């Protein structure tokens, strides 16, 4: 499974509509409204690079109101939640 973070610059008047449209796509796990250089971050989980590419280039970037995007592909995840669960085995 490939996890990608798609950073999106969106027309100010379209942020909510774009977020709703993105969240409806299969493969989009979450959409976050953020502060800073970007307006939205979509978390995408895809089975292959080709599936990811199709989703980003053919669907996400085609949503009206999307001005610009940058895609970051995750390599490895380290989570406090996962570490706490691992070290609490047998502690219940």
PDB file of C-alpha atoms in Angstrom, residues 34-67:
ATOM      1  CA  UNK A  34      -4.414  23.494   7.036  1.00  0.00           C
ATOM      2  CA  UNK A  35      -2.775  26.861   7.619  1.00  0.00           C
ATOM      3  CA  UNK A  36       0.309  28.060   5.781  1.00  0.00           C
ATOM      4  CA  UNK A  37       1.366  27.872   2.157  1.00  0.00           C
ATOM      5  CA  UNK A  38      -1.186  25.149   1.362  1.00  0.00           C
ATOM      6  CA  UNK A  39      -4.945  25.108   1.914  1.00  0.00           C
ATOM      7  CA  UNK A  40      -5.722  21.384   2.009  1.00  0.00           C
ATOM      8  CA  UNK A  41      -3.825  18.141   2.518  1.00  0.00           C
ATOM      9  CA  UNK A  42      -5.328  14.940   1.143  1.00  0.00           C
ATOM     10  CA  UNK A  43      -4.066  11.635   2.509  1.00  0.00           C
ATOM     11  CA  UNK A  44      -4.251   9.021  -0.231  1.00  0.00           C
ATOM     12  CA  UNK A  45      -3.759   5.280   0.033  1.00  0.00           C
ATOM     13  CA  UNK A  46      -3.273   3.454  -3.259  1.00  0.00           C
ATOM     14  CA  UNK A  47      -2.287  -0.074  -4.254  1.00  0.00           C
ATOM     15  CA  UNK A  48       0.246   1.013  -6.892  1.00  0.00           C
ATOM     16  CA  UNK A  49       2.081   4.023  -8.273  1.00  0.00           C
ATOM     17  CA  UNK A  50      -0.122   3.851 -11.356  1.00  0.00           C
ATOM     18  CA  UNK A  51      -3.299   3.988  -9.236  1.00  0.00           C
ATOM     19  CA  UNK A  52      -1.875   6.927  -7.288  1.00  0.00           C
ATOM     20  CA  UNK A  53      -0.881   8.749 -10.474  1.00  0.00           C
ATOM     21  CA  UNK A  54      -4.328   8.270 -12.004  1.00  0.00           C
ATOM     22  CA  UNK A  55      -6.095   9.493  -8.878  1.00  0.00           C
ATOM     23  CA  UNK A  56      -3.921  12.598  -8.507  1.00  0.00           C
ATOM     24  CA  UNK A  57      -3.625  13.637 -12.145  1.00  0.00           C
ATOM     25  CA  UNK A  58      -7.040  12.621 -13.474  1.00  0.00           C
ATOM     26  CA  UNK A  59      -9.307  13.228 -10.477  1.00  0.00           C
ATOM     27  CA  UNK A  60      -7.768  15.386  -7.745  1.00  0.00           C
ATOM     28  CA  UNK A  61      -6.204  17.984 -10.042  1.00  0.00           C
ATOM     29  CA  UNK A  62      -9.385  18.138 -12.137  1.00  0.00           C
ATOM     30  CA  UNK A  63     -11.572  19.283  -9.226  1.00  0.00           C
ATOM     31  CA  UNK A  64     -12.762  22.850  -9.887  1.00  0.00           C
ATOM     32  CA  UNK A  65     -10.996  25.260  -7.546  1.00  0.00           C
ATOM     33  CA  UNK A  66      -7.713  23.345  -7.329  1.00  0.00           C
ATOM     34  CA  UNK A  67      -4.951  25.739  -8.389  1.00  0.00           C
TER      35      UNK A  67
END
